[in-house]
mmCIF file of N, CA and C in Angstrom:
data_model
loop_
_atom_site.group_PDB
_atom_site.id
_atom_site.type_symbol
_atom_site.label_atom_id
_atom_site.label_comp_id
_atom_site.label_asym_id
_atom_site.label_seq_id
_atom_site.Cartn_x
_atom_site.Cartn_y
_atom_site.Cartn_z
ATOM 1 N N MET A 9 0.700 -1.440 0.020
ATOM 2 C CA MET A 9 0.216 -0.033 0.077
ATOM 3 C C MET A 9 0.815 0.782 -0.239
ATOM 4 N N LYS A 10 1.736 1.321 0.962
ATOM 5 C CA LYS A 10 3.036 2.524 0.791
ATOM 6 C C LYS A 10 3.159 2.735 -0.145
ATOM 7 N N ARG A 11 4.119 1.596 -0.939
ATOM 8 C CA ARG A 11 4.569 1.694 -2.499
ATOM 9 C C ARG A 11 3.614 2.050 -3.278
ATOM 10 N N THR A 12 2.330 1.571 -3.437
ATOM 11 C CA THR A 12 1.487 1.968 -3.998
ATOM 12 C C THR A 12 1.304 3.690 -4.225
ATOM 13 N N LEU A 13 1.077 4.455 -2.784
ATOM 14 C CA LEU A 13 0.907 5.622 -2.285
ATOM 15 C C LEU A 13 1.960 6.832 -3.192
ATOM 16 N N ALA A 14 3.151 5.957 -2.934
ATOM 17 C CA ALA A 14 4.268 6.522 -3.687
ATOM 18 C C ALA A 14 5.014 6.233 -4.495
ATOM 19 N N ILE A 15 4.025 5.844 -5.399
ATOM 20 C CA ILE A 15 4.076 5.635 -6.972
ATOM 21 C C ILE A 15 3.064 6.770 -7.620
ATOM 22 N N ALA A 16 1.754 6.712 -6.583
ATOM 23 C CA ALA A 16 0.745 7.941 -6.937
ATOM 24 C C ALA A 16 1.122 8.499 -7.147
ATOM 25 N N GLY A 17 1.976 9.303 -5.546
ATOM 26 C CA GLY A 17 2.789 10.610 -5.366
ATOM 27 C C GLY A 17 3.829 11.371 -6.524
ATOM 28 N N ALA A 18 4.836 9.953 -7.075
ATOM 29 C CA ALA A 18 5.546 10.351 -7.730
ATOM 30 C C ALA A 18 4.560 10.580 -9.249
ATOM 31 N N VAL A 19 3.608 10.040 -9.932
ATOM 32 C CA VAL A 19 2.835 9.809 -11.331
ATOM 33 C C VAL A 19 2.048 11.391 -10.897
ATOM 34 N N ALA A 20 1.398 11.813 -9.541
ATOM 35 C CA ALA A 20 1.009 13.379 -9.720
ATOM 36 C C ALA A 20 2.055 14.326 -9.622
ATOM 37 N N LEU A 21 3.183 13.756 -9.080
ATOM 38 C CA LEU A 21 4.192 15.087 -8.860
ATOM 39 C C LEU A 21 4.700 15.255 -10.024
ATOM 40 N N ALA A 22 4.610 14.329 -10.955
ATOM 41 C CA ALA A 22 5.356 14.349 -12.635
ATOM 42 C C ALA A 22 4.480 14.873 -13.480
ATOM 43 N N ALA A 23 2.973 14.567 -13.066
ATOM 44 C CA ALA A 23 1.812 15.249 -13.807
ATOM 45 C C ALA A 23 1.712 17.039 -13.504
ATOM 46 N N SER A 24 1.985 17.055 -12.519
ATOM 47 C CA SER A 24 1.758 19.123 -11.484
ATOM 48 C C SER A 24 3.004 19.205 -12.855
ATOM 49 N N ILE A 25 4.310 18.572 -12.662
ATOM 50 C CA ILE A 25 5.543 19.443 -12.925
ATOM 51 C C ILE A 25 5.507 19.539 -14.594
ATOM 52 N N GLY A 26 4.974 19.166 -15.219
ATOM 53 C CA GLY A 26 4.577 18.808 -16.580
ATOM 54 C C GLY A 26 3.737 19.877 -17.002
ATOM 55 N N PHE A 27 3.016 20.150 -16.494
ATOM 56 C CA PHE A 27 1.989 21.460 -16.785
ATOM 57 C C PHE A 27 2.686 22.548 -15.969
ATOM 58 N N ALA A 28 3.444 22.985 -15.028
ATOM 59 C CA ALA A 28 3.958 23.751 -14.109
ATOM 60 C C ALA A 28 5.173 24.616 -14.994
ATOM 61 N N ALA A 29 5.950 23.351 -15.067
ATOM 62 C CA ALA A 29 7.296 23.868 -15.670
ATOM 63 C C ALA A 29 7.276 24.775 -17.334
ATOM 64 N N PRO A 30 6.707 24.808 -18.043
ATOM 65 C CA PRO A 30 6.470 25.695 -19.289
ATOM 66 C C PRO A 30 6.270 27.000 -19.177
ATOM 67 N N ALA A 31 5.364 27.032 -17.872
ATOM 68 C CA ALA A 31 5.176 28.366 -17.336
ATOM 69 C C ALA A 31 6.064 29.398 -17.095
ATOM 70 N N GLN A 32 7.077 28.875 -16.198
ATOM 71 C CA GLN A 32 8.476 29.406 -15.842
ATOM 72 C C GLN A 32 9.389 29.531 -16.769
ATOM 73 N N ALA A 33 9.876 30.998 -16.541
ATOM 74 C CA ALA A 33 10.270 31.673 -17.408
ATOM 75 C C ALA A 33 12.323 31.671 -16.830
ATOM 76 N N SER A 34 12.185 31.830 -15.846
ATOM 77 C CA SER A 34 13.569 31.904 -15.161
ATOM 78 C C SER A 34 13.494 30.881 -14.423
ATOM 79 N N THR A 35 14.716 30.072 -13.863
ATOM 80 C CA THR A 35 15.553 29.405 -12.912
ATOM 81 C C THR A 35 15.556 30.224 -11.587
ATOM 82 N N LYS A 36 14.950 29.463 -10.883
ATOM 83 C CA LYS A 36 14.806 29.335 -8.993
ATOM 84 C C LYS A 36 16.188 28.585 -8.483
ATOM 85 N N THR A 37 16.954 29.672 -7.591
ATOM 86 C CA THR A 37 18.215 29.506 -6.920
ATOM 87 C C THR A 37 17.837 29.390 -5.352
ATOM 88 N N GLY A 38 18.802 28.396 -5.170
ATOM 89 C CA GLY A 38 18.656 29.371 -3.344
ATOM 90 C C GLY A 38 17.273 28.224 -2.531
ATOM 91 N N GLY A 39 16.979 29.392 -1.668
ATOM 92 C CA GLY A 39 15.634 29.723 -0.905
ATOM 93 C C GLY A 39 14.106 29.655 -1.496
ATOM 94 N N ALA A 40 14.493 29.815 -2.826
ATOM 95 C CA ALA A 40 12.950 29.846 -3.866
ATOM 96 C C ALA A 40 13.118 28.565 -4.168
ATOM 97 N N CYS A 41 14.370 27.950 -5.083
ATOM 98 C CA CYS A 41 14.359 26.510 -5.280
ATOM 99 C C CYS A 41 13.794 25.728 -4.277
ATOM 100 N N VAL A 42 14.347 25.528 -3.155
ATOM 101 C CA VAL A 42 14.161 24.894 -1.878
ATOM 102 C C VAL A 42 12.828 25.081 -1.651
ATOM 103 N N GLN A 43 12.201 26.339 -1.517
ATOM 104 C CA GLN A 43 10.538 26.761 -0.788
ATOM 105 C C GLN A 43 9.751 25.327 -2.015
ATOM 106 N N ALA A 44 10.241 25.867 -3.502
ATOM 107 C CA ALA A 44 9.077 25.131 -4.441
ATOM 108 C C ALA A 44 9.466 23.932 -4.381
ATOM 109 N N GLY A 45 10.435 23.045 -4.215
ATOM 110 C CA GLY A 45 10.601 21.868 -4.240
ATOM 111 C C GLY A 45 9.536 21.292 -2.422
ATOM 112 N N LEU A 46 9.638 21.808 -1.729
ATOM 113 C CA LEU A 46 9.172 21.837 -0.291
ATOM 114 C C LEU A 46 7.452 21.770 -0.386
ATOM 115 N N GLY A 47 6.901 23.283 -1.298
ATOM 116 C CA GLY A 47 5.733 23.263 -1.567
ATOM 117 C C GLY A 47 5.196 21.631 -2.048
ATOM 118 N N THR A 48 5.904 22.055 -3.429
ATOM 119 C CA THR A 48 5.643 20.490 -4.086
ATOM 120 C C THR A 48 5.293 19.384 -3.372
ATOM 121 N N LEU A 49 5.820 18.824 -2.351
ATOM 122 C CA LEU A 49 5.722 17.598 -1.800
ATOM 123 C C LEU A 49 4.839 18.130 -0.987
ATOM 124 N N LYS A 50 4.385 19.170 -0.086
ATOM 125 C CA LYS A 50 3.314 19.673 0.527
ATOM 126 C C LYS A 50 1.805 19.407 -0.121
ATOM 127 N N GLU A 51 2.010 19.754 -1.246
ATOM 128 C CA GLU A 51 0.767 19.996 -2.182
ATOM 129 C C GLU A 51 0.458 18.478 -2.052
ATOM 130 N N LEU A 52 1.291 17.534 -2.260
ATOM 131 C CA LEU A 52 1.256 16.250 -2.671
ATOM 132 C C LEU A 52 1.202 15.182 -1.770
ATOM 133 N N GLY A 53 0.846 15.942 -0.271
ATOM 134 C CA GLY A 53 1.198 15.157 1.043
ATOM 135 C C GLY A 53 2.219 13.971 1.065
ATOM 136 N N LEU A 54 3.438 14.419 0.665
ATOM 137 C CA LEU A 54 4.117 13.415 0.295
ATOM 138 C C LEU A 54 5.396 14.112 1.706
ATOM 139 N N LEU A 55 5.341 15.509 1.960
ATOM 140 C CA LEU A 55 6.272 16.308 2.868
ATOM 141 C C LEU A 55 6.692 15.186 4.373
ATOM 142 N N GLN A 56 5.814 15.022 4.444
ATOM 143 C CA GLN A 56 6.037 13.685 6.091
ATOM 144 C C GLN A 56 6.816 12.149 5.695
ATOM 145 N N ALA A 57 6.125 11.710 4.397
ATOM 146 C CA ALA A 57 6.665 10.769 4.165
ATOM 147 C C ALA A 57 8.162 10.714 3.845
ATOM 148 N N ALA A 58 8.749 12.760 3.147
ATOM 149 C CA ALA A 58 9.953 12.968 2.810
ATOM 150 C C ALA A 58 11.434 12.734 4.257
ATOM 151 N N ALA A 59 10.268 13.479 4.825
ATOM 152 C CA ALA A 59 11.251 14.019 6.377
ATOM 153 C C ALA A 59 11.782 12.386 7.043
ATOM 154 N N GLN A 60 10.605 11.270 6.366
ATOM 155 C CA GLN A 60 10.686 9.906 7.554
ATOM 156 C C GLN A 60 11.539 9.363 5.980
ATOM 157 N N LYS A 61 12.496 9.418 5.442
ATOM 158 C CA LYS A 61 13.438 9.123 4.241
ATOM 159 C C LYS A 61 12.034 7.861 3.775
ATOM 160 N N LYS A 62 11.256 8.030 3.676
ATOM 161 C CA LYS A 62 10.175 6.686 3.064
ATOM 162 C C LYS A 62 10.206 7.335 1.660
ATOM 163 N N ILE A 63 10.282 8.206 0.806
ATOM 164 C CA ILE A 63 10.535 8.616 -0.583
ATOM 165 C C ILE A 63 11.500 7.618 -1.237
ATOM 166 N N ASP A 64 10.761 6.742 -2.633
ATOM 167 C CA ASP A 64 12.015 6.263 -3.648
ATOM 168 C C ASP A 64 12.475 7.387 -4.496
ATOM 169 N N TYR A 65 13.657 8.480 -4.070
ATOM 170 C CA TYR A 65 13.432 9.265 -5.393
ATOM 171 C C TYR A 65 13.243 8.590 -6.603
ATOM 172 N N SER A 66 14.411 7.603 -6.941
ATOM 173 C CA SER A 66 14.367 6.955 -7.975
ATOM 174 C C SER A 66 13.145 7.141 -8.662
ATOM 175 N N THR A 67 12.126 7.118 -8.285
ATOM 176 C CA THR A 67 10.511 7.315 -8.844
ATOM 177 C C THR A 67 9.839 8.679 -9.147
ATOM 178 N N LEU A 68 10.961 9.789 -9.139
ATOM 179 C CA LEU A 68 10.678 11.181 -9.837
ATOM 180 C C LEU A 68 11.683 11.058 -10.588
ATOM 181 N N ALA A 69 12.737 10.312 -11.169
ATOM 182 C CA ALA A 69 13.620 10.714 -11.664
ATOM 183 C C ALA A 69 13.535 9.839 -13.415
ATOM 184 N N ASN A 70 14.287 10.853 -13.900
ATOM 185 C CA ASN A 70 14.481 10.634 -15.606
ATOM 186 C C ASN A 70 15.309 11.601 -16.431
ATOM 187 N N ALA A 71 16.583 11.345 -16.280
ATOM 188 C CA ALA A 71 17.638 12.759 -16.846
ATOM 189 C C ALA A 71 17.152 13.309 -17.871
ATOM 190 N N GLU A 72 15.932 12.592 -19.027
ATOM 191 C CA GLU A 72 16.150 13.516 -19.844
ATOM 192 C C GLU A 72 14.554 13.977 -19.824
ATOM 193 N N THR A 73 13.444 13.850 -18.915
ATOM 194 C CA THR A 73 12.179 14.000 -18.876
ATOM 195 C C THR A 73 11.797 14.537 -17.144
ATOM 196 N N GLY A 74 12.648 14.235 -16.487
ATOM 197 C CA GLY A 74 12.302 14.892 -15.213
ATOM 198 C C GLY A 74 10.960 13.999 -14.777
ATOM 199 N N PRO A 75 10.552 14.598 -13.914
ATOM 200 C CA PRO A 75 10.819 16.151 -12.839
ATOM 201 C C PRO A 75 11.956 16.139 -11.909
ATOM 202 N N ILE A 76 12.767 15.024 -11.821
ATOM 203 C CA ILE A 76 14.199 15.058 -11.384
ATOM 204 C C ILE A 76 14.838 14.612 -12.592
ATOM 205 N N PHE A 77 15.850 16.051 -13.184
ATOM 206 C CA PHE A 77 16.581 15.397 -14.103
ATOM 207 C C PHE A 77 17.903 14.665 -13.504
ATOM 208 N N ALA A 78 17.593 13.206 -13.337
ATOM 209 C CA ALA A 78 19.078 12.157 -12.400
ATOM 210 C C ALA A 78 18.662 11.407 -13.353
ATOM 211 N N ASP A 79 19.844 10.408 -13.075
ATOM 212 C CA ASP A 79 19.255 9.075 -13.199
ATOM 213 C C ASP A 79 19.665 8.139 -11.662
ATOM 214 N N LEU A 80 18.765 8.380 -11.439
ATOM 215 C CA LEU A 80 18.737 7.424 -9.631
ATOM 216 C C LEU A 80 18.550 5.964 -9.727
ATOM 217 N N GLU A 81 19.163 5.180 -8.468
ATOM 218 C CA GLU A 81 18.877 3.855 -8.650
ATOM 219 C C GLU A 81 17.863 3.628 -7.667
ATOM 220 N N VAL A 82 17.217 2.552 -7.919
ATOM 221 C CA VAL A 82 15.978 2.135 -6.869
ATOM 222 C C VAL A 82 16.245 1.994 -5.498
ATOM 223 N N GLY A 83 15.493 2.350 -4.771
ATOM 224 C CA GLY A 83 15.824 2.785 -3.405
ATOM 225 C C GLY A 83 16.671 4.094 -2.543
ATOM 226 N N SER A 84 17.053 5.072 -3.983
ATOM 227 C CA SER A 84 17.131 6.062 -3.373
ATOM 228 C C SER A 84 16.601 6.880 -2.572
ATOM 229 N N ASN A 85 15.804 6.657 -1.160
ATOM 230 C CA ASN A 85 15.140 6.840 0.244
ATOM 231 C C ASN A 85 16.348 8.092 0.573
ATOM 232 N N PHE A 86 16.603 9.531 0.185
ATOM 233 C CA PHE A 86 17.394 10.370 0.951
ATOM 234 C C PHE A 86 16.691 11.367 1.902
ATOM 235 N N SER A 87 17.513 11.912 2.604
ATOM 236 C CA SER A 87 17.661 12.593 4.277
ATOM 237 C C SER A 87 16.751 13.539 3.313
ATOM 238 N N LEU A 88 15.364 14.230 3.721
ATOM 239 C CA LEU A 88 15.033 15.491 3.319
ATOM 240 C C LEU A 88 15.827 16.853 3.588
ATOM 241 N N GLY A 89 17.157 16.466 4.171
ATOM 242 C CA GLY A 89 18.220 17.678 4.509
ATOM 243 C C GLY A 89 19.207 17.175 3.403
ATOM 244 N N GLN A 90 19.252 16.070 2.395
ATOM 245 C CA GLN A 90 20.076 16.054 1.583
ATOM 246 C C GLN A 90 19.374 16.187 0.251
ATOM 247 N N VAL A 91 18.526 16.214 -0.069
ATOM 248 C CA VAL A 91 17.538 16.554 -1.293
ATOM 249 C C VAL A 91 17.514 18.566 -1.096
ATOM 250 N N VAL A 92 17.672 18.766 0.726
ATOM 251 C CA VAL A 92 17.425 20.499 0.535
ATOM 252 C C VAL A 92 18.471 20.671 0.042
ATOM 253 N N LYS A 93 20.007 20.213 0.336
ATOM 254 C CA LYS A 93 21.150 20.502 0.046
ATOM 255 C C LYS A 93 21.353 20.672 -1.607
ATOM 256 N N LEU A 94 20.527 19.716 -1.673
ATOM 257 C CA LEU A 94 20.906 19.712 -3.575
ATOM 258 C C LEU A 94 20.215 20.557 -4.442
ATOM 259 N N HIS A 95 19.194 20.998 -4.106
ATOM 260 C CA HIS A 95 18.332 22.175 -4.544
ATOM 261 C C HIS A 95 19.069 23.508 -4.687
ATOM 262 N N THR A 96 19.860 23.497 -3.434
ATOM 263 C CA THR A 96 20.900 24.626 -2.804
ATOM 264 C C THR A 96 21.856 24.611 -3.946
ATOM 265 N N LYS A 97 22.212 23.443 -4.311
ATOM 266 C CA LYS A 97 23.793 23.283 -5.201
ATOM 267 C C LYS A 97 23.408 23.249 -6.697
ATOM 268 N N SER A 98 22.149 22.258 -6.633
ATOM 269 C CA SER A 98 21.777 21.930 -8.009
ATOM 270 C C SER A 98 20.209 22.262 -8.666
ATOM 271 N N PRO A 99 19.902 23.439 -8.858
ATOM 272 C CA PRO A 99 18.529 23.836 -9.006
ATOM 273 C C PRO A 99 18.328 23.114 -10.011
ATOM 274 N N GLU A 100 19.047 23.011 -11.058
ATOM 275 C CA GLU A 100 18.843 22.799 -12.582
ATOM 276 C C GLU A 100 18.437 20.938 -12.432
ATOM 277 N N LEU A 101 18.394 20.414 -11.601
ATOM 278 C CA LEU A 101 18.256 19.013 -11.846
ATOM 279 C C LEU A 101 16.739 19.280 -11.111
ATOM 280 N N PHE A 102 16.008 19.936 -10.928
ATOM 281 C CA PHE A 102 14.527 19.447 -10.298
ATOM 282 C C PHE A 102 13.737 20.863 -11.478
ATOM 283 N N ALA A 103 12.533 19.803 -12.085
ATOM 284 C CA ALA A 103 11.312 20.526 -12.745
ATOM 285 C C ALA A 103 10.778 22.295 -12.316
ATOM 286 N N TRP A 104 10.601 22.095 -10.844
ATOM 287 C CA TRP A 104 10.079 23.064 -10.123
ATOM 288 C C TRP A 104 11.140 24.075 -9.858
ATOM 289 N N CYS A 105 12.279 24.113 -10.248
ATOM 290 C CA CYS A 105 13.234 25.586 -10.145
ATOM 291 C C CYS A 105 13.314 25.716 -11.538
ATOM 292 N N ARG A 106 13.196 25.306 -12.472
ATOM 293 C CA ARG A 106 13.382 25.610 -13.610
ATOM 294 C C ARG A 106 12.291 26.803 -14.445
#
């Protein structure tokens, strides 16, 4: 059931990013990028799961189509702190920061 919810969340995230990304003209950096990522997780009801390292970010990653533009191995359950840090160092990896 939890796996199904994570996959459903990933699909919803991909769909929402797919519609939102073209409307954004400039790249968000630093705090704006972090806030966009946290806001996306919150909107999808995934923020608590992210804080508990219960999101496999490989389900959201595709180096070519996004919404996370990277190749990640299955089981990429990063801490929320690691993901926040990555938003500040490499905002181009996230569709919601573009």
